[in-house]
């Protein structure tokens, strides 16, 4: 697609306030594929003013009509699926097949789920002698990451619009072309002017201005825990609503009764998916000591198959970061059984699919989020040891449990300090709530729980 040289504000593409631009680079060949405006506080202010002006009308729009606009958005995204996939592949480096199935396909499902919810959600209920209304929070500032550029946008914008909120989106600077495509889709779907607005720019400038703007009632952010803390502090100082989906170091717990080969192979695939750039990836594989060597061999063999099947990481900084973690793992005594810090290609921001054995819970690679195709395999002695290791990080976003009997896996999963657990390879559910415990965030996305984040409650007593 051709990049727009302006911001999408109040239903139209408008010139940016400043002249600075951001280069969009293809991480496969390191070539510049476009430029977008580097938004300023002035751009953010214009977008917020448009959202504020549009809010009363959109909030008063019947839920059935909001549902119809979301259904139209779903249909536009589905019709433009190939263009979306090609754009994500160009600016993120994701293999085209993965972009088609996940980066373009999942947002269609999520948008559709909110079209359904907007039409059926109980925005009002009777509680004794009271009528309880669910009303939109107001103007939402949405700040999204680059790793799933369209999914993260839809997971915030769709529920906000379903609730009756208006939105200003600040997407990641690495993947702004996908965000511009989304703005085109919003316009094509007939969403009224000002209800959705887009400002491209850098986080410390446009993102900070959006989080701090006094007319923004809620900030929804997905990204690193470090940035999330700053946004949470800013929102807290203004006593405004905040939703934070942050980092993860999820455990894949393989109990002794599990089908080891299946659990290991699915676990490796999970970590390598999207080149490891998934906050919920199961980057710690916990294996019973008596089956440890077998699991390591299976994982090393599985990882070797991904050498030419995964794309690069998003940019040079991320490549250096991931390679630095791999070097740190070696320095701290973990044993490389696949991959390593050397780049597998002369061009592009590629990282070798990497597996570490002999990882202990205290090692850096077992505690910190790497955000690359790196798996750590840890051994445990019994279930209590496995539970201690699994819960032994500051994160609690996702995880997995494998066992011969589903009930055994469920019993263990209930004891995990994490927001979502896949049982024996459970499938993704776009209507199930997603979000974390501890430093993995505040609030939930997807489904009815995701919608409720954008609502506030009023009680009328009779």
CSV table of C-alpha atoms in Angstrom, one decimal:
chain,number,residue,atom,x,y,z
A,1,UNK,CA,0.0,0.0,0.0
A,2,UNK,CA,1.0,3.6,-0.4
A,3,UNK,CA,1.6,5.4,2.9
A,4,UNK,CA,-0.6,8.3,3.8
A,5,UNK,CA,1.4,11.5,4.5
A,6,UNK,CA,-1.2,12.8,7.1
A,7,UNK,CA,-3.2,11.8,10.1
A,8,UNK,CA,-6.7,10.4,10.0
A,9,UNK,CA,-8.6,12.9,12.1
A,10,UNK,CA,-12.4,13.7,12.2
A,11,UNK,CA,-13.1,11.4,9.2
A,12,UNK,CA,-10.4,12.7,6.9
A,13,UNK,CA,-6.7,12.5,6.1
A,14,UNK,CA,-5.2,15.8,7.3
A,15,UNK,CA,-1.6,17.2,7.1
A,16,UNK,CA,0.5,16.6,10.1
A,17,UNK,CA,1.4,19.6,12.3
A,18,UNK,CA,5.1,19.0,11.9
A,19,UNK,CA,7.4,18.0,9.0
A,20,UNK,CA,9.3,15.1,10.7
A,21,UNK,CA,8.6,11.6,9.3
A,22,UNK,CA,9.3,8.0,10.4
A,23,UNK,CA,10.9,5.5,8.1
A,24,UNK,CA,9.2,2.1,7.7
A,25,UNK,CA,11.7,-0.6,7.1
A,26,UNK,CA,11.2,-4.1,5.8
A,27,UNK,CA,13.1,-6.3,8.4
A,28,UNK,CA,13.7,-9.0,5.8
A,29,UNK,CA,15.9,-6.9,3.5
A,30,UNK,CA,16.4,-3.7,5.6
A,31,UNK,CA,15.0,-1.6,2.8
A,32,UNK,CA,12.8,1.5,3.5
A,33,UNK,CA,9.3,0.8,2.2
A,34,UNK,CA,7.6,4.0,3.2
A,35,UNK,CA,7.4,7.1,5.4
A,36,UNK,CA,4.6,8.3,7.8
A,37,UNK,CA,4.3,11.5,9.8
A,38,UNK,CA,5.9,11.7,13.2
A,39,UNK,CA,3.0,13.1,15.1
A,40,UNK,CA,3.3,15.9,17.7
A,41,UNK,CA,1.3,16.9,20.8
A,42,UNK,CA,-0.5,19.3,18.4
A,43,UNK,CA,-1.6,16.4,16.2
A,44,UNK,CA,-2.7,14.5,19.3
A,45,UNK,CA,-4.7,17.4,20.6
A,46,UNK,CA,-6.5,17.8,17.3
A,47,UNK,CA,-7.4,14.1,17.3
A,48,UNK,CA,-8.6,14.2,20.9
A,49,UNK,CA,-10.7,17.3,20.2
A,50,UNK,CA,-12.4,15.4,17.3
A,51,UNK,CA,-13.0,12.4,19.5
A,52,UNK,CA,-14.5,14.5,22.2
A,53,UNK,CA,-16.8,16.3,19.8
A,54,UNK,CA,-18.0,13.0,18.4
A,55,UNK,CA,-18.5,11.3,21.7
A,56,UNK,CA,-22.0,12.4,22.7
A,57,UNK,CA,-23.5,11.4,19.3
A,58,UNK,CA,-21.7,8.0,19.2
A,59,UNK,CA,-22.6,7.3,22.9
A,60,UNK,CA,-26.2,8.0,22.1
A,61,UNK,CA,-26.2,5.8,19.0
A,62,UNK,CA,-28.3,2.6,19.7
A,63,UNK,CA,-26.2,-0.5,20.3
A,64,UNK,CA,-27.8,-2.1,17.3
A,65,UNK,CA,-26.4,0.6,15.0
A,66,UNK,CA,-23.0,0.4,16.6
A,67,UNK,CA,-23.2,-3.3,16.0
A,68,UNK,CA,-24.0,-2.7,12.3
A,69,UNK,CA,-20.9,-0.5,11.9
A,70,UNK,CA,-18.7,-3.1,13.5
A,71,UNK,CA,-20.2,-5.8,11.3
A,72,UNK,CA,-19.4,-3.6,8.3
A,73,UNK,CA,-15.9,-3.2,9.6
A,74,UNK,CA,-15.5,-6.9,9.9
A,75,UNK,CA,-16.6,-7.4,6.3
A,76,UNK,CA,-14.2,-4.7,5.0
A,77,UNK,CA,-11.3,-6.3,6.9
A,78,UNK,CA,-12.3,-9.7,5.4
A,79,UNK,CA,-12.5,-8.3,1.9
A,80,UNK,CA,-9.1,-6.6,2.3
A,81,UNK,CA,-7.5,-9.6,3.9
A,82,UNK,CA,-4.8,-10.2,1.2
A,83,UNK,CA,-3.8,-6.5,1.2
A,84,UNK,CA,-3.6,-6.6,5.0
A,85,UNK,CA,-1.4,-9.7,5.0
A,86,UNK,CA,0.9,-8.3,2.4
A,87,UNK,CA,1.3,-5.1,4.4
A,88,UNK,CA,2.0,-6.9,7.7
A,89,UNK,CA,4.6,-9.1,5.9
A,90,UNK,CA,6.3,-6.0,4.4
A,91,UNK,CA,6.7,-4.1,7.7
A,92,UNK,CA,6.9,-6.9,10.3
A,93,UNK,CA,8.7,-9.6,8.2
A,94,UNK,CA,6.1,-12.3,9.1
A,95,UNK,CA,5.9,-15.1,6.5
A,96,UNK,CA,3.0,-14.5,4.2
A,97,UNK,CA,1.1,-17.6,5.1
A,98,UNK,CA,1.2,-16.7,8.8
A,99,UNK,CA,0.2,-13.1,8.0
A,100,UNK,CA,-2.8,-14.4,6.1
A,101,UNK,CA,-4.0,-16.9,8.8
A,102,UNK,CA,-3.2,-14.9,11.9
A,103,UNK,CA,-2.3,-11.3,11.4
A,104,UNK,CA,-5.2,-10.8,8.9
A,105,UNK,CA,-7.5,-13.6,9.9
A,106,UNK,CA,-7.8,-13.3,13.7
A,107,UNK,CA,-8.8,-9.6,13.6
A,108,UNK,CA,-11.8,-10.5,11.4
A,109,UNK,CA,-13.0,-13.0,14.1
A,110,UNK,CA,-12.5,-10.4,16.9
A,111,UNK,CA,-14.3,-7.6,15.0
A,112,UNK,CA,-17.1,-10.1,14.3
A,113,UNK,CA,-17.3,-11.1,18.0
A,114,UNK,CA,-17.8,-7.5,19.0
A,115,UNK,CA,-20.4,-6.9,16.4
A,116,UNK,CA,-22.4,-9.7,18.0
A,117,UNK,CA,-21.7,-8.5,21.5
A,118,UNK,CA,-22.8,-4.9,20.8
A,119,UNK,CA,-26.1,-6.3,19.6
A,120,UNK,CA,-26.7,-8.6,22.5
A,121,UNK,CA,-24.9,-7.2,25.5
A,122,UNK,CA,-27.0,-6.2,28.6
A,123,UNK,CA,-26.2,-2.5,28.9
A,124,UNK,CA,-29.0,-2.2,31.4
A,125,UNK,CA,-30.3,-4.5,34.2
A,126,UNK,CA,-32.7,-4.5,37.1
A,127,UNK,CA,-31.2,-5.1,40.5
A,128,UNK,CA,-33.9,-5.0,43.2
A,129,UNK,CA,-35.3,-1.5,43.2
A,130,UNK,CA,-32.4,-0.2,41.1
A,131,UNK,CA,-31.8,0.1,37.3
A,132,UNK,CA,-28.1,-0.3,36.6
A,133,UNK,CA,-26.8,1.3,33.4
A,134,UNK,CA,-23.5,0.5,31.7
A,135,UNK,CA,-22.3,3.6,30.0
A,136,UNK,CA,-19.2,4.4,27.8
A,137,UNK,CA,-16.1,5.7,29.6
A,138,UNK,CA,-15.6,8.4,27.1
A,139,UNK,CA,-12.6,9.2,24.9
A,140,UNK,CA,-10.1,6.3,24.8
A,141,UNK,CA,-6.4,6.7,24.0
A,142,UNK,CA,-5.2,3.4,22.5
A,143,UNK,CA,-1.5,2.7,22.2
A,144,UNK,CA,-0.7,-0.5,20.4
A,145,UNK,CA,2.5,-2.6,19.7
A,146,UNK,CA,4.1,-3.9,16.6
A,147,UNK,CA,4.1,-7.6,17.2
A,148,UNK,CA,0.5,-8.3,16.2
A,149,UNK,CA,-0.3,-4.9,14.6
A,150,UNK,CA,-3.8,-5.3,13.4
A,151,UNK,CA,-5.0,-7.7,16.1
A,152,UNK,CA,-3.9,-5.4,18.9
A,153,UNK,CA,-5.7,-2.5,17.2
A,154,UNK,CA,-8.9,-4.4,16.7
A,155,UNK,CA,-8.8,-5.8,20.3
A,156,UNK,CA,-8.9,-2.3,21.6
A,157,UNK,CA,-10.9,-0.3,19.1
A,158,UNK,CA,-13.7,-2.8,18.5
A,159,UNK,CA,-14.8,-3.1,22.1
A,160,UNK,CA,-14.4,0.6,22.7
A,161,UNK,CA,-16.7,1.4,19.7
A,162,UNK,CA,-19.1,-1.3,20.8
A,163,UNK,CA,-19.3,0.4,24.3
A,164,UNK,CA,-20.0,3.8,22.7
A,165,UNK,CA,-16.6,5.3,23.3
A,166,UNK,CA,-14.6,7.3,20.7
A,167,UNK,CA,-10.9,6.5,20.1
A,168,UNK,CA,-7.6,8.1,19.3
A,169,UNK,CA,-5.1,5.4,18.2
A,170,UNK,CA,-1.3,5.8,18.4
A,171,UNK,CA,0.2,2.6,16.7
A,172,UNK,CA,3.7,1.4,17.0
A,173,UNK,CA,6.2,3.3,14.8
A,174,UNK,CA,7.5,0.0,13.3
A,175,UNK,CA,4.1,-1.0,11.8
A,176,UNK,CA,2.1,2.1,11.0
A,177,UNK,CA,1.1,1.1,7.5
A,178,UNK,CA,-1.2,-1.6,8.9
A,179,UNK,CA,-2.8,1.0,11.1
A,180,UNK,CA,-3.4,3.3,8.2
A,181,UNK,CA,-5.1,0.4,6.4
A,182,UNK,CA,-7.3,0.0,9.4
A,183,UNK,CA,-8.2,3.7,9.3
A,184,UNK,CA,-9.2,3.2,5.6
A,185,UNK,CA,-11.4,0.2,6.7
A,186,UNK,CA,-13.1,2.3,9.4
A,187,UNK,CA,-14.0,4.9,6.9
A,188,UNK,CA,-15.2,2.4,4.4
A,189,UNK,CA,-17.4,0.8,7.1
A,190,UNK,CA,-19.3,4.0,7.6
A,191,UNK,CA,-18.1,4.8,11.1
A,192,UNK,CA,-19.0,8.5,11.7
A,193,UNK,CA,-16.3,11.2,11.6
A,194,UNK,CA,-14.4,11.7,14.8
A,195,UNK,CA,-15.4,8.3,16.3
A,196,UNK,CA,-12.0,6.8,15.3
A,197,UNK,CA,-8.9,8.9,14.8
A,198,UNK,CA,-5.3,7.9,14.0
A,199,UNK,CA,-2.0,9.7,14.9
A,200,UNK,CA,1.2,8.0,13.9
A,201,UNK,CA,4.4,9.0,15.8
A,202,UNK,CA,7.0,8.0,18.4
A,203,UNK,CA,6.0,6.8,21.9
A,204,UNK,CA,7.9,9.4,23.9
A,205,UNK,CA,6.2,12.2,21.9
A,206,UNK,CA,2.8,11.2,20.5
A,207,UNK,CA,2.2,8.3,22.9
A,208,UNK,CA,3.1,10.4,26.0
A,209,UNK,CA,1.0,13.3,24.8
A,210,UNK,CA,-2.0,11.0,24.3
A,211,UNK,CA,-1.6,9.4,27.8
A,212,UNK,CA,-1.3,12.8,29.4
A,213,UNK,CA,-4.1,14.6,27.5
A,214,UNK,CA,-6.7,15.9,30.0
A,215,UNK,CA,-9.6,15.1,27.7
A,216,UNK,CA,-8.6,11.4,27.4
A,217,UNK,CA,-10.8,9.5,29.8
A,218,UNK,CA,-9.0,6.1,29.5
A,219,UNK,CA,-5.7,4.8,28.2
A,220,UNK,CA,-5.5,1.3,26.9
A,221,UNK,CA,-1.8,0.2,26.3
A,222,UNK,CA,-0.2,-3.0,25.2
A,223,UNK,CA,3.6,-3.2,25.4
A,224,UNK,CA,6.5,-3.6,27.8
A,225,UNK,CA,6.0,-3.6,31.5
A,226,UNK,CA,8.5,-0.7,31.9
A,227,UNK,CA,6.5,1.6,29.7
A,228,UNK,CA,3.2,0.3,31.2
A,229,UNK,CA,4.4,1.4,34.6
A,230,UNK,CA,5.0,4.9,33.3
A,231,UNK,CA,1.6,5.0,31.6
A,232,UNK,CA,-0.1,3.6,34.8
A,233,UNK,CA,1.6,6.3,36.9
A,234,UNK,CA,0.4,9.0,34.5
A,235,UNK,CA,-3.1,7.8,34.4
A,236,UNK,CA,-3.1,7.4,38.2
A,237,UNK,CA,-2.1,11.0,38.7
A,238,UNK,CA,-5.1,12.1,36.6
A,239,UNK,CA,-7.4,9.4,38.2
A,240,UNK,CA,-8.3,8.1,34.7
A,241,UNK,CA,-9.1,4.6,33.7
A,242,UNK,CA,-6.2,2.4,32.5
A,243,UNK,CA,-5.9,-1.0,30.9
A,244,UNK,CA,-2.5,-2.5,30.6
A,245,UNK,CA,-1.5,-5.7,28.7
A,246,UNK,CA,2.2,-6.1,29.4
A,247,UNK,CA,5.0,-8.7,29.4
A,248,UNK,CA,5.0,-12.4,30.0
A,249,UNK,CA,7.3,-15.3,30.8
A,250,UNK,CA,4.8,-18.1,30.5
A,251,UNK,CA,5.4,-21.6,31.7
A,252,UNK,CA,4.6,-24.7,29.6
A,253,UNK,CA,4.2,-27.4,32.3
A,254,UNK,CA,4.5,-31.0,31.1
A,255,UNK,CA,3.3,-33.3,33.8
A,256,UNK,CA,4.7,-36.9,34.0
A,257,UNK,CA,1.5,-38.5,32.5
A,258,UNK,CA,1.5,-36.2,29.4
A,259,UNK,CA,2.1,-37.2,25.8
A,260,UNK,CA,5.7,-35.9,25.9
A,261,UNK,CA,6.3,-35.8,22.1
A,262,UNK,CA,3.1,-33.8,21.4
A,263,UNK,CA,3.6,-31.4,24.3
A,264,UNK,CA,7.2,-30.7,23.4
A,265,UNK,CA,6.5,-30.2,19.7
A,266,UNK,CA,3.5,-28.0,20.2
A,267,UNK,CA,5.5,-26.1,22.8
A,268,UNK,CA,8.4,-25.4,20.5
A,269,UNK,CA,5.9,-24.3,17.7
A,270,UNK,CA,4.3,-21.9,20.2
A,271,UNK,CA,7.7,-20.2,21.0
A,272,UNK,CA,8.8,-20.0,17.4
A,273,UNK,CA,5.4,-18.6,16.2
A,274,UNK,CA,5.7,-14.9,15.0
A,275,UNK,CA,9.5,-15.3,15.5
A,276,UNK,CA,9.0,-15.5,19.2
A,277,UNK,CA,7.5,-12.0,19.3
A,278,UNK,CA,4.4,-13.0,21.3
A,279,UNK,CA,3.9,-11.8,24.9
A,280,UNK,CA,2.0,-15.0,25.8
A,281,UNK,CA,4.6,-17.4,24.3
A,282,UNK,CA,5.4,-20.4,26.5
A,283,UNK,CA,9.1,-19.5,26.7
A,284,UNK,CA,9.7,-21.8,29.8
A,285,UNK,CA,9.2,-25.5,29.3
A,286,UNK,CA,9.0,-27.4,32.6
A,287,UNK,CA,9.8,-31.1,32.3
A,288,UNK,CA,9.9,-33.9,35.0
A,289,UNK,CA,13.5,-34.8,35.8
A,290,UNK,CA,13.1,-38.4,34.7
A,291,UNK,CA,12.1,-37.4,31.2
A,292,UNK,CA,14.3,-34.3,30.9
A,293,UNK,CA,16.9,-35.7,28.4
A,294,UNK,CA,14.2,-37.0,26.1
A,295,UNK,CA,12.4,-33.7,26.1
A,296,UNK,CA,15.6,-31.8,25.3
A,297,UNK,CA,16.3,-34.0,22.4
A,298,UNK,CA,12.8,-33.7,21.1
A,299,UNK,CA,12.9,-29.9,21.4
A,300,UNK,CA,16.3,-29.5,19.7
A,301,UNK,CA,15.1,-31.6,16.8
A,302,UNK,CA,11.8,-29.6,16.5
A,303,UNK,CA,13.6,-26.3,16.7
A,304,UNK,CA,16.0,-27.2,13.8
A,305,UNK,CA,13.0,-27.4,11.5
A,306,UNK,CA,12.2,-23.7,12.0
A,307,UNK,CA,15.5,-22.4,10.7
A,308,UNK,CA,14.0,-21.3,7.3
A,309,UNK,CA,10.3,-21.2,8.4
A,310,UNK,CA,10.3,-18.1,10.7
A,311,UNK,CA,10.8,-14.5,9.7
A,312,UNK,CA,13.1,-11.9,11.2
A,313,UNK,CA,12.5,-10.0,14.4
A,314,UNK,CA,11.1,-6.5,13.8
A,315,UNK,CA,14.3,-4.3,13.8
A,316,UNK,CA,18.0,-4.1,14.4
A,317,UNK,CA,17.5,-3.1,18.1
A,318,UNK,CA,15.3,-6.1,18.8
A,319,UNK,CA,17.8,-8.4,17.0
A,320,UNK,CA,20.6,-7.1,19.2
A,321,UNK,CA,18.5,-7.4,22.3
A,322,UNK,CA,17.5,-11.1,21.6
A,323,UNK,CA,21.1,-12.0,20.7
A,324,UNK,CA,22.3,-10.4,23.9
A,325,UNK,CA,19.9,-12.6,25.9
A,326,UNK,CA,21.3,-15.7,24.2
A,327,UNK,CA,24.8,-14.6,25.0
A,328,UNK,CA,23.7,-14.0,28.6
A,329,UNK,CA,22.2,-17.5,28.8
A,330,UNK,CA,25.5,-19.0,27.7
A,331,UNK,CA,27.5,-16.9,30.1
A,332,UNK,CA,25.3,-17.9,33.0
A,333,UNK,CA,25.8,-21.6,32.3
A,334,UNK,CA,22.8,-22.7,30.2
A,335,UNK,CA,23.6,-25.3,27.5
A,336,UNK,CA,22.8,-24.5,23.9
A,337,UNK,CA,21.2,-27.4,22.1
A,338,UNK,CA,19.9,-25.5,19.1
A,339,UNK,CA,20.6,-22.1,17.6
A,340,UNK,CA,22.8,-19.5,19.2
A,341,UNK,CA,23.6,-15.8,19.0
A,342,UNK,CA,25.1,-15.8,15.5
A,343,UNK,CA,22.8,-14.3,12.8
A,344,UNK,CA,21.7,-17.1,10.3
A,345,UNK,CA,21.7,-14.6,7.4
A,346,UNK,CA,23.9,-11.8,6.1
A,347,UNK,CA,20.9,-9.5,5.6
A,348,UNK,CA,17.8,-8.9,7.6
A,349,UNK,CA,17.1,-9.0,11.3
A,350,UNK,CA,17.1,-12.7,11.7
A,351,UNK,CA,17.7,-14.7,14.9
A,352,UNK,CA,18.3,-18.5,14.9
A,353,UNK,CA,15.6,-20.6,16.6
A,354,UNK,CA,17.3,-21.2,19.9
A,355,UNK,CA,16.8,-23.8,22.7
A,356,UNK,CA,18.6,-23.8,26.0
A,357,UNK,CA,18.9,-26.9,28.3
A,358,UNK,CA,20.1,-27.0,31.9
A,359,UNK,CA,18.3,-23.7,32.7
A,360,UNK,CA,17.8,-23.0,36.4
A,361,UNK,CA,14.9,-20.8,37.6
A,362,UNK,CA,17.3,-18.0,38.7
A,363,UNK,CA,18.9,-17.5,35.3
A,364,UNK,CA,18.2,-14.3,33.4
A,365,UNK,CA,16.7,-16.2,30.5
A,366,UNK,CA,14.3,-17.9,32.9
A,367,UNK,CA,13.1,-14.7,34.5
A,368,UNK,CA,13.1,-11.9,31.8
A,369,UNK,CA,11.0,-11.6,28.7
A,370,UNK,CA,13.3,-12.1,25.6
A,371,UNK,CA,10.7,-11.5,22.9
A,372,UNK,CA,12.5,-13.7,20.3
A,373,UNK,CA,12.6,-17.4,19.2
A,374,UNK,CA,14.3,-18.6,22.4
A,375,UNK,CA,13.1,-21.5,24.6
A,376,UNK,CA,14.4,-22.4,28.0
A,377,UNK,CA,13.9,-25.9,29.3
A,378,UNK,CA,13.8,-26.4,33.1
A,379,UNK,CA,13.6,-29.7,35.0
A,380,UNK,CA,11.5,-30.2,38.1
A,381,UNK,CA,11.4,-33.0,40.7
A,382,UNK,CA,7.7,-33.2,41.6
A,383,UNK,CA,4.5,-31.2,41.1
A,384,UNK,CA,5.1,-28.8,44.0
A,385,UNK,CA,8.5,-28.0,42.5
A,386,UNK,CA,6.9,-27.5,39.1
A,387,UNK,CA,4.4,-25.1,40.6
A,388,UNK,CA,7.0,-23.2,42.5
A,389,UNK,CA,9.1,-22.7,39.3
A,390,UNK,CA,6.0,-21.8,37.1
A,391,UNK,CA,4.9,-19.2,39.6
A,392,UNK,CA,8.4,-17.9,40.3
A,393,UNK,CA,8.5,-14.8,38.0
A,394,UNK,CA,7.0,-11.3,38.2
A,395,UNK,CA,4.8,-12.2,35.3
A,396,UNK,CA,1.5,-14.0,35.0
A,397,UNK,CA,0.1,-13.7,31.5
A,398,UNK,CA,-0.4,-17.1,30.0
A,399,UNK,CA,0.8,-20.7,30.2
A,400,UNK,CA,0.0,-24.3,29.3
A,401,UNK,CA,-0.4,-27.6,31.2
A,402,UNK,CA,-0.2,-31.1,29.7
A,403,UNK,CA,-1.4,-34.3,31.3
A,404,UNK,CA,-2.7,-37.7,30.4
A,405,UNK,CA,-6.1,-36.8,31.9
A,406,UNK,CA,-7.7,-33.4,31.4
A,407,UNK,CA,-8.9,-33.3,35.0
A,408,UNK,CA,-5.3,-33.6,36.2
A,409,UNK,CA,-4.2,-30.7,34.0
A,410,UNK,CA,-7.1,-28.6,35.1
A,411,UNK,CA,-6.3,-29.2,38.8
A,412,UNK,CA,-2.7,-28.0,38.2
A,413,UNK,CA,-3.8,-25.0,36.0
A,414,UNK,CA,-6.1,-23.7,38.8
A,415,UNK,CA,-3.0,-23.2,41.0
A,416,UNK,CA,-1.0,-21.2,38.4
A,417,UNK,CA,-0.8,-17.4,39.0
A,418,UNK,CA,-1.6,-16.5,35.4
A,419,UNK,CA,-4.5,-15.1,33.4
A,420,UNK,CA,-4.9,-17.8,30.7
A,421,UNK,CA,-3.9,-21.4,30.6
A,422,UNK,CA,-4.2,-23.8,27.6
A,423,UNK,CA,-5.0,-27.3,28.6
A,424,UNK,CA,-3.5,-30.1,26.4
A,425,UNK,CA,-3.1,-27.7,23.5
A,426,UNK,CA,-6.4,-25.8,23.9
A,427,UNK,CA,-7.4,-23.7,20.9
A,428,UNK,CA,-7.5,-19.9,20.8
A,429,UNK,CA,-10.9,-18.5,21.7
A,430,UNK,CA,-11.6,-14.8,20.6
A,431,UNK,CA,-14.4,-14.5,23.1
A,432,UNK,CA,-12.4,-15.6,26.2
A,433,UNK,CA,-10.8,-12.9,28.3
A,434,UNK,CA,-7.1,-12.4,27.9
A,435,UNK,CA,-4.9,-10.5,30.4
A,436,UNK,CA,-2.4,-11.0,33.2
A,437,UNK,CA,-1.7,-11.3,36.9
A,438,UNK,CA,1.1,-9.6,38.7
A,439,UNK,CA,3.3,-7.4,36.4
A,440,UNK,CA,1.7,-8.7,33.3
A,441,UNK,CA,-1.0,-6.1,33.4
A,442,UNK,CA,-4.3,-4.7,34.6
A,443,UNK,CA,-7.6,-5.5,32.9
A,444,UNK,CA,-8.7,-7.9,30.2
A,445,UNK,CA,-9.1,-7.9,26.5
A,446,UNK,CA,-11.5,-9.9,24.2
A,447,UNK,CA,-15.1,-11.0,24.7
A,448,UNK,CA,-17.5,-9.5,27.2
A,449,UNK,CA,-14.8,-8.9,29.7
A,450,UNK,CA,-12.9,-6.9,27.2
A,451,UNK,CA,-16.1,-4.8,26.5
A,452,UNK,CA,-16.6,-4.1,30.2
A,453,UNK,CA,-13.2,-2.4,30.4
A,454,UNK,CA,-14.7,0.5,28.3
A,455,UNK,CA,-17.9,0.8,30.4
A,456,UNK,CA,-18.7,2.6,33.6
A,457,UNK,CA,-21.7,1.9,35.9
A,458,UNK,CA,-24.5,4.1,37.0
A,459,UNK,CA,-27.3,3.0,39.4
A,460,UNK,CA,-30.7,4.5,39.5
A,461,UNK,CA,-32.7,3.8,42.7
A,462,UNK,CA,-36.6,3.8,42.6
